[in-house]
Coordinates of C-alpha atoms and ligand atoms in Angstrom, one line a residue:
X1 CA 73.1 59.3 114.5
X2 CA 71.9 59.1 110.9
X3 CA 72.3 62.2 108.8
X4 CA 72.4 63.0 105.1
X5 CA 75.8 64.2 103.7
X6 CA 74.4 67.7 103.6
X7 CA 73.3 67.5 107.2
X8 CA 76.8 66.3 108.2
X9 CA 78.4 69.2 106.5
X10 CA 75.9 71.7 108.0
X11 CA 76.4 70.2 111.5
X12 CA 80.2 70.3 111.3
X13 CA 80.3 73.8 110.1
X14 CA 78.1 74.9 113.0
X15 CA 80.3 73.0 115.5
X16 CA 83.3 74.9 114.0
X17 CA 81.5 78.2 114.7
X18 CA 81.2 79.1 111.0
X19 CA 78.7 82.1 110.8
X20 CA 78.3 82.6 107.0
X21 CA 77.9 80.5 103.9
X22 CA 78.0 82.6 100.7
X23 CA 76.1 80.7 98.1
X24 CA 74.8 80.6 94.6
X25 CA 72.3 77.8 94.2
X26 CA 71.9 75.3 91.3
X27 CA 70.8 71.8 90.8
X28 CA 74.2 70.6 91.9
X29 CA 74.0 71.9 95.5
X30 CA 70.2 72.2 96.3
X31 CA 70.2 69.0 98.4
X32 CA 73.2 70.3 100.3
X33 CA 71.7 73.8 100.8
X34 CA 68.5 72.3 102.0
X35 CA 70.4 70.9 105.1
X36 CA 70.8 74.5 106.3
X37 CA 67.0 75.2 106.3
X38 CA 66.6 73.4 109.6
X39 CA 69.6 75.1 111.2
X40 CA 68.4 78.7 110.8
X41 CA 69.8 80.8 113.7
X42 CA 72.9 78.7 114.0
X43 CA 74.5 79.5 110.6
X44 CA 73.4 82.0 107.9
X45 CA 73.3 81.3 104.2
X46 CA 73.5 84.5 102.1
X47 CA 73.2 84.8 98.3
X48 CA 75.9 86.2 96.0
X49 CA 75.1 87.3 92.5
X50 CA 78.1 85.6 91.0
X51 CA 80.3 82.9 92.4
X52 CA 83.4 85.0 92.1
X53 CA 81.6 87.5 94.3
X54 CA 80.8 84.7 96.8
X55 CA 84.5 83.8 97.1
X56 CA 85.6 87.4 97.5
X57 CA 82.9 87.9 100.2
X58 CA 84.1 84.9 102.1
X59 CA 87.7 86.1 101.7
X60 CA 86.9 89.7 102.8
X61 CA 85.0 88.4 105.7
X62 CA 88.0 86.4 106.9
X63 CA 90.4 89.3 106.4
X64 CA 88.3 91.5 108.6
X65 CA 87.2 89.0 111.2
X66 CA 89.8 86.2 111.3
X67 CA 86.9 83.8 111.0
X68 CA 86.5 81.3 108.2
X69 CA 83.5 81.5 105.9
X70 CA 82.2 79.0 103.4
X71 CA 81.4 79.4 99.7
X72 CA 78.8 76.9 98.4
X73 CA 78.1 76.7 94.7
X74 CA 76.6 74.4 92.1
X75 CA 78.5 72.2 89.7
X76 CA 80.1 73.2 86.4
X77 CA 79.9 76.9 85.7
X78 CA 78.9 77.5 89.3
X79 CA 82.1 75.9 90.4
X80 CA 84.4 77.3 87.7
X81 CA 83.2 80.9 88.4
X82 CA 84.8 80.7 91.8
X83 CA 88.4 80.3 90.4
X84 CA 89.5 83.9 90.6
X85 CA 88.2 84.3 94.1
X86 CA 89.9 81.1 95.3
X87 CA 93.1 82.1 93.6
X88 CA 93.0 85.5 95.3
X89 CA 92.6 83.8 98.7
X90 CA 95.4 81.3 97.9
X91 CA 97.8 84.0 96.7
X92 CA 97.3 85.9 99.9
X93 CA 97.3 82.8 102.2
X94 CA 93.7 83.3 103.3
X95 CA 91.6 80.3 104.5
X96 CA 88.4 79.8 102.6
X97 CA 86.2 76.6 102.5
X98 CA 84.8 76.1 99.0
X99 CA 82.0 73.5 98.7
X100 CA 80.9 72.6 95.2
X101 CA 78.4 70.2 93.9
X102 CA 79.7 67.2 91.8
X103 CA 78.1 64.6 89.6
X104 CA 76.4 61.7 91.4
X105 CA 78.9 59.0 92.1
X106 CA 77.0 56.5 89.8
X107 CA 76.8 58.9 86.8
X108 CA 80.4 60.2 86.9
X109 CA 82.1 60.0 83.5
X110 CA 78.9 60.0 81.4
X111 CA 79.2 63.6 80.5
X112 CA 76.1 64.7 82.4
X113 CA 74.9 68.3 82.4
X114 CA 77.6 70.7 83.6
X115 CA 80.1 67.9 84.3
X116 CA 83.7 68.7 83.4
X117 CA 84.2 65.2 82.0
X118 CA 87.3 65.2 79.9
X119 CA 90.0 63.8 80.3
X120 CA 88.6 62.6 83.6
X121 CA 85.0 62.4 85.0
X122 CA 84.0 64.9 87.7
X123 CA 87.1 66.9 86.9
X124 CA 86.5 70.3 88.5
X125 CA 88.9 69.7 91.4
X126 CA 91.8 69.5 89.0
X127 CA 90.9 73.0 87.7
X128 CA 91.1 74.4 91.2
X129 CA 94.0 72.2 92.3
X130 CA 96.8 74.8 91.8
X131 CA 95.0 77.3 94.1
X132 CA 93.9 75.1 97.0
X133 CA 96.0 73.6 99.7
X134 CA 94.1 70.3 99.4
X135 CA 90.8 69.0 97.8
X136 CA 88.4 66.1 98.6
X137 CA 85.8 64.4 96.4
X138 CA 84.4 61.7 98.6
X139 CA 82.7 58.7 97.1
X140 CA 81.2 57.4 100.4
X141 CA 79.5 59.0 103.4
X142 CA 81.8 57.3 105.9
X143 CA 84.6 59.5 104.5
X144 CA 82.8 62.7 105.6
X145 CA 84.0 63.1 109.3
X146 CA 87.7 62.8 108.4
X147 CA 87.2 65.0 105.3
X148 CA 85.7 67.7 107.4
X149 CA 88.2 67.7 110.2
X150 CA 91.1 67.5 107.7
X151 CA 89.7 70.3 105.7
X152 CA 89.8 72.7 108.7
X153 CA 93.3 71.4 109.6
X154 CA 94.6 72.0 106.1
X155 CA 93.0 75.5 105.9
X156 CA 94.2 76.8 109.2
X157 CA 97.4 75.1 110.1
X158 CA 100.9 76.2 108.8
X159 CA 100.5 78.6 106.0
X160 CA 96.7 79.2 105.8
X161 CA 94.8 78.9 102.5
X162 CA 91.6 77.7 100.7
X163 CA 90.5 74.1 100.4
X164 CA 87.8 72.4 98.3
X165 CA 85.1 69.8 99.1
X166 CA 83.5 68.7 95.8
X167 CA 80.5 66.7 97.0
X168 CA 78.6 64.3 94.6
X169 CA 74.9 65.1 94.6
X170 CA 73.8 61.7 95.7
X171 CA 76.0 61.9 98.8
X172 CA 74.5 65.3 99.7
X173 CA 71.0 63.6 100.0
X174 CA 71.8 60.1 101.2
X175 CA 71.6 59.0 104.9
X176 CA 74.6 57.5 106.7
X177 CA 75.9 56.9 110.2
X178 CA 77.6 60.0 111.7
X179 CA 79.4 60.5 114.9
X180 CA 80.2 64.3 115.1
X181 CA 83.9 64.8 115.3
X182 CA 85.2 67.3 117.9
X183 CA 86.6 70.4 116.2
X184 CA 90.2 71.2 117.4
X185 CA 90.9 67.5 118.2
X186 CA 92.3 67.1 114.7
X187 CA 94.7 70.0 114.7
X188 CA 97.6 71.2 116.7
X189 CA 96.8 74.8 117.5
X190 CA 99.6 76.9 119.2
X191 CA 102.4 78.7 117.5
X192 CA 105.4 77.3 115.8
X193 CA 108.5 78.7 117.5
X194 CA 111.7 79.4 115.6
X195 CA 114.9 77.6 115.9
X196 CA 116.7 78.9 119.0
X197 CA 120.2 79.1 117.5
X198 CA 118.8 81.0 114.4
X199 CA 116.9 83.4 116.7
X200 CA 120.1 84.0 118.6
X201 CA 122.0 84.8 115.4
X202 CA 119.2 87.2 114.3
X203 CA 119.4 89.0 117.7
X204 CA 123.1 89.5 117.4
X205 CA 122.8 90.8 113.8
X206 CA 120.0 93.2 114.7
X207 CA 121.8 94.4 117.9
X208 CA 124.9 95.3 115.9
X209 CA 123.2 96.7 112.8
X210 CA 123.9 100.3 111.9
X211 CA 121.1 100.7 109.4
X212 CA 118.5 98.1 110.3
X213 CA 115.2 98.0 108.4
X214 CA 112.1 95.9 109.1
X215 CA 110.0 94.7 106.2
X216 CA 106.5 93.6 107.3
X217 CA 104.5 91.2 105.1
X218 CA 101.1 89.8 105.4
X219 CA 102.4 87.2 107.8
X220 CA 102.6 89.9 110.5
X221 CA 98.9 90.6 110.1
X222 CA 98.0 86.9 110.0
X223 CA 100.0 86.1 113.1
X224 CA 98.9 89.2 115.0
X225 CA 102.5 90.1 115.5
X226 CA 102.4 93.8 115.3
X227 CA 103.2 94.5 119.0
X228 CA 106.4 92.4 118.9
X229 CA 107.4 93.9 115.5
X230 CA 107.0 97.5 116.9
X231 CA 108.9 96.5 120.1
X232 CA 111.9 95.4 117.9
X233 CA 111.7 98.5 115.8
X234 CA 111.7 100.8 118.9
X235 CA 114.4 98.8 120.6
X236 CA 116.9 99.2 117.7
X237 CA 115.5 102.3 116.0
X238 CA 114.6 100.4 112.8
X239 CA 112.4 102.1 110.1
X240 CA 109.4 99.8 109.2
X241 CA 108.4 99.4 105.6
X242 CA 105.9 96.9 104.3
X243 CA 104.3 95.0 101.4
X244 CA 100.7 95.4 100.2
X245 CA 99.7 92.7 102.6
X246 CA 101.7 94.0 105.5
X247 CA 100.2 97.4 105.6
X248 CA 98.7 98.3 109.0
X249 CA 101.5 96.3 110.8
X250 CA 102.6 99.6 112.4
X251 CA 100.5 102.8 112.7
X252 CA 101.2 105.2 109.9
X253 CA 101.8 108.0 112.4
X254 CA 104.5 106.1 114.2
X255 CA 107.7 108.0 113.8
X256 CA 109.6 104.8 112.6
X257 CA 107.0 104.2 109.8
X258 CA 108.8 104.4 106.5
X259 CA 105.8 104.0 104.1
X260 CA 105.9 101.1 101.5
X261 CA 108.8 99.9 99.4
X262 CA 108.7 98.4 95.9
X263 CA 107.8 99.4 92.4
X264 CA 104.7 101.3 93.7
X265 CA 106.6 102.3 96.8
X266 CA 107.6 105.5 98.4
X267 CA 110.7 107.6 98.7
X268 CA 111.5 106.6 102.3
X269 CA 110.5 103.0 101.8
X270 CA 112.8 102.4 98.9
X271 CA 115.6 104.6 100.2
X272 CA 115.8 102.8 103.5
X273 CA 115.6 99.3 102.1
X274 CA 118.2 100.1 99.4
X275 CA 120.7 101.3 101.9
X276 CA 120.1 99.0 104.9
X277 CA 122.9 96.9 106.3
X278 CA 120.4 94.4 107.9
X279 CA 116.8 93.7 106.8
X280 CA 114.4 91.8 109.0
X281 CA 111.8 90.5 106.6
X282 CA 108.7 89.0 108.3
X283 CA 106.1 86.9 106.5
X284 CA 106.6 88.4 103.0
X285 CA 107.1 86.7 99.7
X286 CA 109.4 89.2 98.0
X287 CA 107.2 89.3 95.0
X288 CA 108.3 91.6 92.1
X289 CA 105.8 94.1 93.5
X290 CA 107.9 95.0 96.5
X291 CA 111.3 94.3 94.9
X292 CA 111.1 96.6 91.9
X293 CA 111.2 93.5 89.7
X294 CA 114.5 92.4 91.4
X295 CA 116.5 95.1 89.8
X296 CA 119.4 95.5 92.2
X297 CA 119.8 98.8 93.9
X298 CA 116.2 100.2 93.3
X299 CA 114.5 98.6 96.4
X300 CA 116.9 96.0 97.6
X301 CA 120.6 95.4 97.4
X302 CA 120.9 91.9 98.9
X303 CA 123.8 91.1 99.3
X304 CA 125.6 93.2 100.5
X305 CA 122.6 93.9 102.7
X306 CA 122.2 91.0 105.2
X307 CA 118.8 89.4 105.2
X308 CA 117.0 87.8 108.2
X309 CA 113.9 86.2 106.9
X310 CA 111.1 84.7 109.0
X311 CA 108.3 82.7 107.4
X312 CA 105.9 80.0 108.4
X313 CA 106.5 78.4 105.0
X314 CA 110.1 77.0 104.6
X315 CA 109.8 77.4 100.8
X316 CA 109.7 81.2 101.1
X317 CA 113.1 81.3 102.9
X318 CA 115.8 82.4 100.5
X319 CA 113.4 82.0 97.6
X320 CA 114.5 85.2 95.9
X321 CA 117.3 86.6 98.0
X322 CA 120.0 84.7 99.9
X323 CA 119.5 84.8 103.6
X324 CA 122.0 85.5 106.4
X325 CA 119.6 83.9 108.8
X326 CA 116.4 82.0 107.8
X327 CA 113.9 81.2 110.5
X328 CA 110.8 79.0 109.9
X329 CA 108.1 79.8 112.4
X330 CA 105.0 81.8 113.4
X331 CA 105.8 85.5 113.0
X332 CA 104.6 86.4 116.4
X333 CA 106.3 83.6 118.2
X334 CA 109.6 84.3 116.5
X335 CA 109.4 88.1 116.9
X336 CA 108.6 87.7 120.6
X337 CA 111.7 85.6 121.0
X338 CA 113.7 88.2 119.2
X339 CA 112.4 90.9 121.5
X340 CA 113.4 88.8 124.6
X341 CA 116.8 88.3 123.1
X342 CA 117.4 91.9 122.3
X343 CA 116.3 92.9 125.9
X344 CA 118.8 90.4 127.3
X345 CA 121.6 92.0 125.2
X346 CA 121.0 95.5 126.4
X347 CA 119.0 98.6 126.8
X348 CA 117.0 100.0 123.9
X349 CA 118.8 102.7 121.8
X350 CA 117.8 106.3 122.1
X351 CA 116.9 106.1 118.5
X352 CA 115.5 109.6 118.1
X353 CA 118.9 111.1 118.7
X354 CA 120.6 109.2 115.9
X355 CA 121.5 110.6 112.5
X356 CA 119.9 107.6 111.0
X357 CA 116.5 108.6 112.5
X358 CA 117.1 112.2 111.2
X359 CA 117.7 110.7 107.7
X360 CA 114.4 108.8 107.9
X361 CA 112.5 111.9 109.0
X362 CA 114.1 113.9 106.1
X363 CA 113.0 111.3 103.6
X364 CA 109.5 111.2 105.0
X365 CA 109.4 115.0 104.5
X366 CA 110.5 114.6 100.9
X367 CA 107.7 112.1 100.4
X368 CA 105.1 114.5 101.7
X369 CA 106.5 117.2 99.4
X370 CA 106.4 114.8 96.5
X371 CA 102.7 114.1 97.1
X372 CA 101.7 117.6 98.0
X373 CA 100.8 119.0 94.5
X374 CA 98.4 116.1 93.6
X375 CA 97.0 116.0 97.1
X376 CA 96.1 119.6 97.4
X377 CA 94.9 120.5 93.8
X378 CA 91.3 121.4 93.1
X379 CA 91.8 120.2 89.5
X380 CA 88.7 118.7 88.0
X381 CA 88.3 115.8 87.2
X382 CA 89.8 115.2 90.6
X383 CA 93.1 113.4 91.2
X384 CA 93.2 110.1 93.1
X385 CA 95.5 111.7 95.6
X386 CA 93.0 114.4 96.4
X387 CA 90.2 111.8 96.7
X388 CA 92.4 109.8 99.2
X389 CA 93.0 112.9 101.4
X390 CA 89.2 113.6 101.5
X391 CA 88.5 110.0 102.3
X392 CA 91.0 109.8 105.1
X393 CA 89.7 113.0 106.6
X394 CA 86.1 111.7 106.6
X395 CA 86.7 108.3 108.0
X396 CA 87.3 107.2 111.6
X397 CA 90.8 106.0 112.4
X398 CA 89.8 102.3 112.5
X399 CA 87.9 102.3 109.3
X400 CA 88.6 99.4 107.0
X401 CA 89.7 100.3 103.4
X402 CA 89.2 97.6 100.8
X403 CA 91.0 98.0 97.5
X404 CA 91.9 95.7 94.7
X405 CA 94.2 96.8 91.9
X406 CA 95.2 99.7 89.6
X407 CA 95.7 103.3 90.5
X408 CA 93.1 103.4 93.3
X409 CA 94.7 100.5 95.1
X410 CA 98.3 101.4 94.3
X411 CA 97.9 105.0 95.4
X412 CA 96.0 104.0 98.5
X413 CA 98.9 101.7 99.3
X414 CA 101.3 104.6 99.0
X415 CA 99.3 107.6 100.2
X416 CA 96.5 106.5 102.5
X417 CA 97.6 106.1 106.2
X418 CA 96.4 102.9 107.9
X419 CA 96.7 102.8 111.6
X420 CA 95.7 99.3 112.7
X421 CA 96.2 95.8 111.5
X422 CA 93.3 94.4 109.4
X423 CA 92.2 97.9 108.3
X424 CA 93.9 97.5 105.0
X425 CA 92.3 94.8 102.8
X426 CA 93.7 94.5 99.4
X427 CA 93.9 91.8 96.6
X428 CA 97.6 91.6 97.2
X429 CA 99.1 88.8 95.1
X430 CA 96.5 88.5 92.4
X431 CA 95.8 92.2 92.4
X432 CA 92.6 91.5 90.5
X433 CA 90.1 94.2 89.7
X434 CA 86.7 93.1 90.8
X435 CA 87.7 92.1 94.3
X436 CA 86.9 95.4 96.0
X437 CA 83.0 95.5 96.1
X438 CA 82.3 91.9 97.1
X439 CA 85.3 91.7 99.5
X440 CA 84.0 94.8 101.2
X441 CA 80.6 93.3 101.6
X442 CA 82.3 90.3 103.3
X443 CA 84.4 92.6 105.4
X444 CA 81.4 94.7 106.6
X445 CA 79.7 91.4 107.7
X446 CA 82.9 90.4 109.5
X447 CA 83.4 93.7 111.2
X448 CA 79.8 94.9 111.9
X449 CA 80.8 97.7 114.2
X450 CA 83.5 99.2 112.0
X451 CA 83.0 101.3 108.9
X452 CA 84.1 99.5 105.7
X453 CA 84.8 101.4 102.6
X454 CA 85.6 100.0 99.2
X455 CA 87.7 102.2 96.9
X456 CA 87.7 101.0 93.3
X457 CA 88.0 102.2 89.7
X458 CA 85.1 102.1 87.2
X459 CA 86.9 99.1 85.5
X460 CA 86.8 97.2 88.7
X461 CA 83.2 98.2 89.5
X462 CA 82.0 97.1 86.1
X463 CA 83.4 93.6 86.8
X464 CA 81.6 92.8 90.1
X465 CA 79.7 95.9 91.2
X466 CA 76.4 94.0 90.8
X467 CA 77.2 92.4 94.1
X468 CA 75.8 95.7 95.6
X469 CA 72.4 94.0 95.2
X470 CA 73.5 91.8 98.1
X471 CA 74.5 94.9 100.1
X472 CA 71.1 96.4 99.3
X473 CA 69.2 93.2 100.3
X474 CA 71.1 93.1 103.7
X475 CA 70.9 96.9 104.1
X476 CA 74.6 96.8 105.0
X477 CA 76.0 100.1 106.1
X478 CA 78.8 99.8 103.5
X479 CA 80.4 102.8 101.6
X480 CA 81.7 102.3 98.1
X481 CA 83.7 105.0 96.4
X482 CA 84.2 104.5 92.7
X483 CA 86.8 106.6 91.0
X484 CA 85.2 106.9 87.5
X485 CA 87.6 108.0 84.8
X486 CA 85.9 106.2 82.0
X487 CA 88.5 103.5 81.3
X488 CA 91.3 101.4 82.4
X489 CA 93.5 104.4 82.9
X490 CA 96.4 102.9 84.8
X491 CA 97.0 100.7 81.8
X492 CA 96.5 103.6 79.4
X493 CA 99.2 105.5 81.4
X494 CA 101.5 102.5 81.0
X495 CA 100.8 102.4 77.2
X496 CA 101.6 106.1 77.0
X497 CA 104.6 106.3 79.2
X498 CA 106.3 103.1 77.9
X499 CA 105.1 102.8 74.3
X500 CA 104.2 106.4 73.3
X501 CA 101.2 108.7 73.3
X502 CA 100.1 107.4 69.9
X503 CA 99.9 103.8 71.1
X504 CA 96.9 103.6 73.4
X505 CA 94.5 100.8 72.6
X506 CA 91.0 100.1 74.2
X507 CA 92.0 101.6 77.5
X508 CA 89.8 104.7 77.2
X509 CA 86.2 103.5 77.0
X510 CA 84.7 105.0 73.8
X511 CA 81.3 104.9 72.1
X512 CA 80.6 104.1 68.5
X513 CA 80.8 107.9 67.7
X514 CA 84.4 108.0 69.1
X515 CA 83.3 110.0 72.1
X516 CA 84.4 109.0 75.6
X517 CA 82.0 106.5 77.2
X518 CA 81.2 106.7 80.9
X519 CA 79.1 104.2 82.7
X520 CA 76.5 105.9 84.8
X521 CA 77.7 104.2 88.0
X522 CA 75.6 106.1 90.5
X523 CA 72.5 105.2 88.4
X524 CA 73.5 101.6 88.3
X525 CA 73.9 101.5 92.1
X526 CA 70.5 103.1 92.6
X527 CA 68.9 100.5 90.3
X528 CA 70.3 97.8 92.6
X529 CA 68.7 99.4 95.7
X530 CA 71.6 101.5 97.0
X531 CA 71.7 105.2 97.8
X532 CA 74.1 106.9 95.4
X533 CA 75.7 110.3 94.8
X534 CA 77.8 111.6 91.9
X535 CA 80.5 114.0 92.9
X536 CA 82.5 116.0 90.3
X537 CA 84.1 118.7 92.5
X538 CA 86.8 117.4 94.9
X539 CA 85.7 120.1 97.4
X540 CA 82.4 118.2 97.8
X541 CA 83.8 114.7 98.2
X542 CA 84.5 114.9 101.9
X543 CA 81.0 115.8 102.9
X544 CA 79.5 113.2 100.5
X545 CA 81.6 110.6 102.3
X546 CA 80.5 111.9 105.7
X547 CA 76.9 111.6 104.6
X548 CA 77.5 108.0 103.4
X549 CA 79.2 107.1 106.7
X550 CA 76.2 108.4 108.6
X551 CA 73.7 106.5 106.5
X552 CA 72.4 103.2 107.7
X553 CA 72.4 101.3 104.4
X554 CA 74.8 100.9 101.5
X555 CA 75.9 104.1 99.8
X556 CA 77.9 104.5 96.6
X557 CA 79.8 107.6 95.7
X558 CA 80.7 108.0 92.1
X559 CA 83.7 110.4 92.0
X560 CA 84.6 111.6 88.6
X561 CA 88.4 111.3 88.5
X562 CA 91.2 112.5 86.3
X563 CA 91.8 110.6 83.1
X564 CA 94.8 112.4 81.5
X565 CA 98.5 112.5 82.5
X566 CA 99.9 113.8 84.7
X567 CA 96.7 114.1 86.8
X568 CA 95.6 110.5 86.3
X569 CA 98.8 108.7 87.2
X570 CA 100.5 107.9 90.4
X571 CA 104.2 108.8 90.6
X572 CA 106.0 105.9 92.2
X573 CA 109.6 105.8 93.0
X574 CA 110.5 102.1 92.3
X575 CA 110.7 100.2 89.0
X576 CA 108.5 97.7 87.4
X577 CA 109.5 95.3 84.6
X578 CA 106.7 96.0 82.0
X579 CA 108.1 94.5 78.8
X580 CA 108.5 96.8 75.8
X581 CA 108.1 95.3 72.3
X582 CA 111.3 94.7 70.4
X583 CA 110.2 97.0 67.5
X584 CA 110.0 100.0 69.7
X585 CA 113.7 101.0 69.2
X586 CA 115.0 103.4 71.8
X587 CA 112.3 102.7 74.3
X588 CA 113.0 99.0 74.1
X589 CA 116.8 99.6 74.4
X590 CA 116.2 101.8 77.5
X591 CA 114.0 99.1 79.0
X592 CA 116.5 96.3 78.3
X593 CA 119.3 98.3 79.9
X594 CA 117.3 98.7 83.1
X595 CA 115.9 95.2 83.7
X596 CA 117.3 93.1 86.4
X597 CA 117.6 89.8 84.6
Ligands
TPP1 C1 90.8 90.7 86.8 C2 91.8 91.6 86.2 N1 91.9 91.9 84.9 C3 92.8 92.7 84.4 C4 93.7 93.3 85.2 C5 94.7 94.3 84.6 N2 94.4 95.7 85.1 C6 95.1 96.2 86.0 S1 94.7 97.8 86.3 C7 93.5 97.7 85.2 C8 92.6 98.9 84.9 C9 91.6 99.0 85.9 O1 90.7 100.1 85.6 P1 89.9 100.9 86.8 O2 89.5 99.9 87.8 O3 88.9 101.7 86.2 O4 91.1 101.8 87.4 P2 91.9 103.0 86.7 O5 93.2 102.4 86.3 O6 91.1 103.5 85.6 O7 92.0 104.0 87.8 C10 93.4 96.5 84.6 C11 92.5 96.1 83.5 C12 93.6 93.1 86.6 N3 94.5 93.6 87.5 N4 92.7 92.2 87.1
MG2 MG1 89.0 103.6 85.5

């Protein structure tokens, strides 16, 4: 058949079952977008207010649904605005199909409007290259079928991630011959099994371990490997801790749940990993976030702890810690083989009778005690810990919590129980503020029957909160809770605790009169078409959230939150390498004495 390039793309996306295209239009993609006009009912094109928002929406949609979404933007600024969103998906190994407009093939290099033209014409792909698995910039229509099938292959196979199609405007509009490719005929499918010898060695190590610990990363969620992971934990009595991305791998009320480890981690998480004799790490990168910046003996002590590491990407094996056994493979396939191996070796341990189990329960009790004062206080402005308690109480067990960065995200990581995979959505590797609201819009579209809640700070909201206009247009039943403390308080807390109380700079928002400045966030949400409430008393927060959950459209709750230490801060148990300037004397010396390198 004869189709335009735009029609070929629309047709292939529909054949792949893509439901949503998040788009911002411009002259660079109008011919492409027009191809979707005649396919209404088969695929939905939705607006975003900013291209970063579009990318976070597509990413959030995938994280909640496991289905790929498309981002379609214009050329130049429309394309460059996507970079943070694409980088976020790339860091967390999330597939995302970015389609941008490019200069007409016959005008490339002339420096036309919005062309990134130096040192090479049509050069946007090289800006995005470090954060995509692959990119295409076709110059002929006959390249389209292979480009489209290869794009889905690259996105979905092996370690998933985003890809870019940068489509010259003339090709979007021109007719060419097209034989629709069959989706799935160009990719393998199935699961990559681990090496049998290596799996056998892992089984022996785990069966003999006295203090085994399982560390769940995002790979467990991606591979839907929770059941196998829990089966191993129960067979050998191993506490389970996790990274930001691995949260939800095991229900928080499972008795082997050890809460998270790392610089923002918990007492049990860090104590168990620090003293383990064998750690089974699954689909996790060992970023500085969960290793306490690699300072030995805070979160990990590898060696002497023996590490079994499973990852779909061979590069991750042994990247930061030497492995006793490294296994390349799909997390679920490998864990299922380990379960089989363990069952062949013997009966499950009666782990609840062991002193090791008692030790874990003791540490979990200490953790609850550690959090208790900040969780139960009626102090106003409210603590984040108290807000998290109220939020958990008001939400169903399967609600999806979307966070991005800073204290709201870090405290949710440490304090908010997640019970199911895919109910914890967080900007893990990039940890970018501004992810929360648009990602939650995408997640609510991806999980229509489940309550999605974004929990963000005012600093985060002020970056991308205008995407609530999209939630209002769609009347999405999304709940957004903004913890408004009038500033970038997590960074202020760092400035104070590391550099001194007289060395804060720009982190409290202040007006020209020197008074603290607060954005009126509930008013802002109302102006965009959302219902909004402002809550100052923590006692009233739970009911406000219940009202928001019961509403049928988007509701924002502006919760006025603590802005001064100790109320404003989280109290983590790990260590984070935040560099201290050389002129800060004793503080610098203390920092240097602690760092791992
Ligand atoms: C895009 C981006 N810019 C800057 C940062 C650095 N950063 C981390 S936390 C933070 C403060 C965030 O403020 P807010 O969302 O209000 O949360 P609070 O710390 O006040 O609770 C900043 C600026 C970041 N993580 N992401
Ligand atoms: Mg703030």
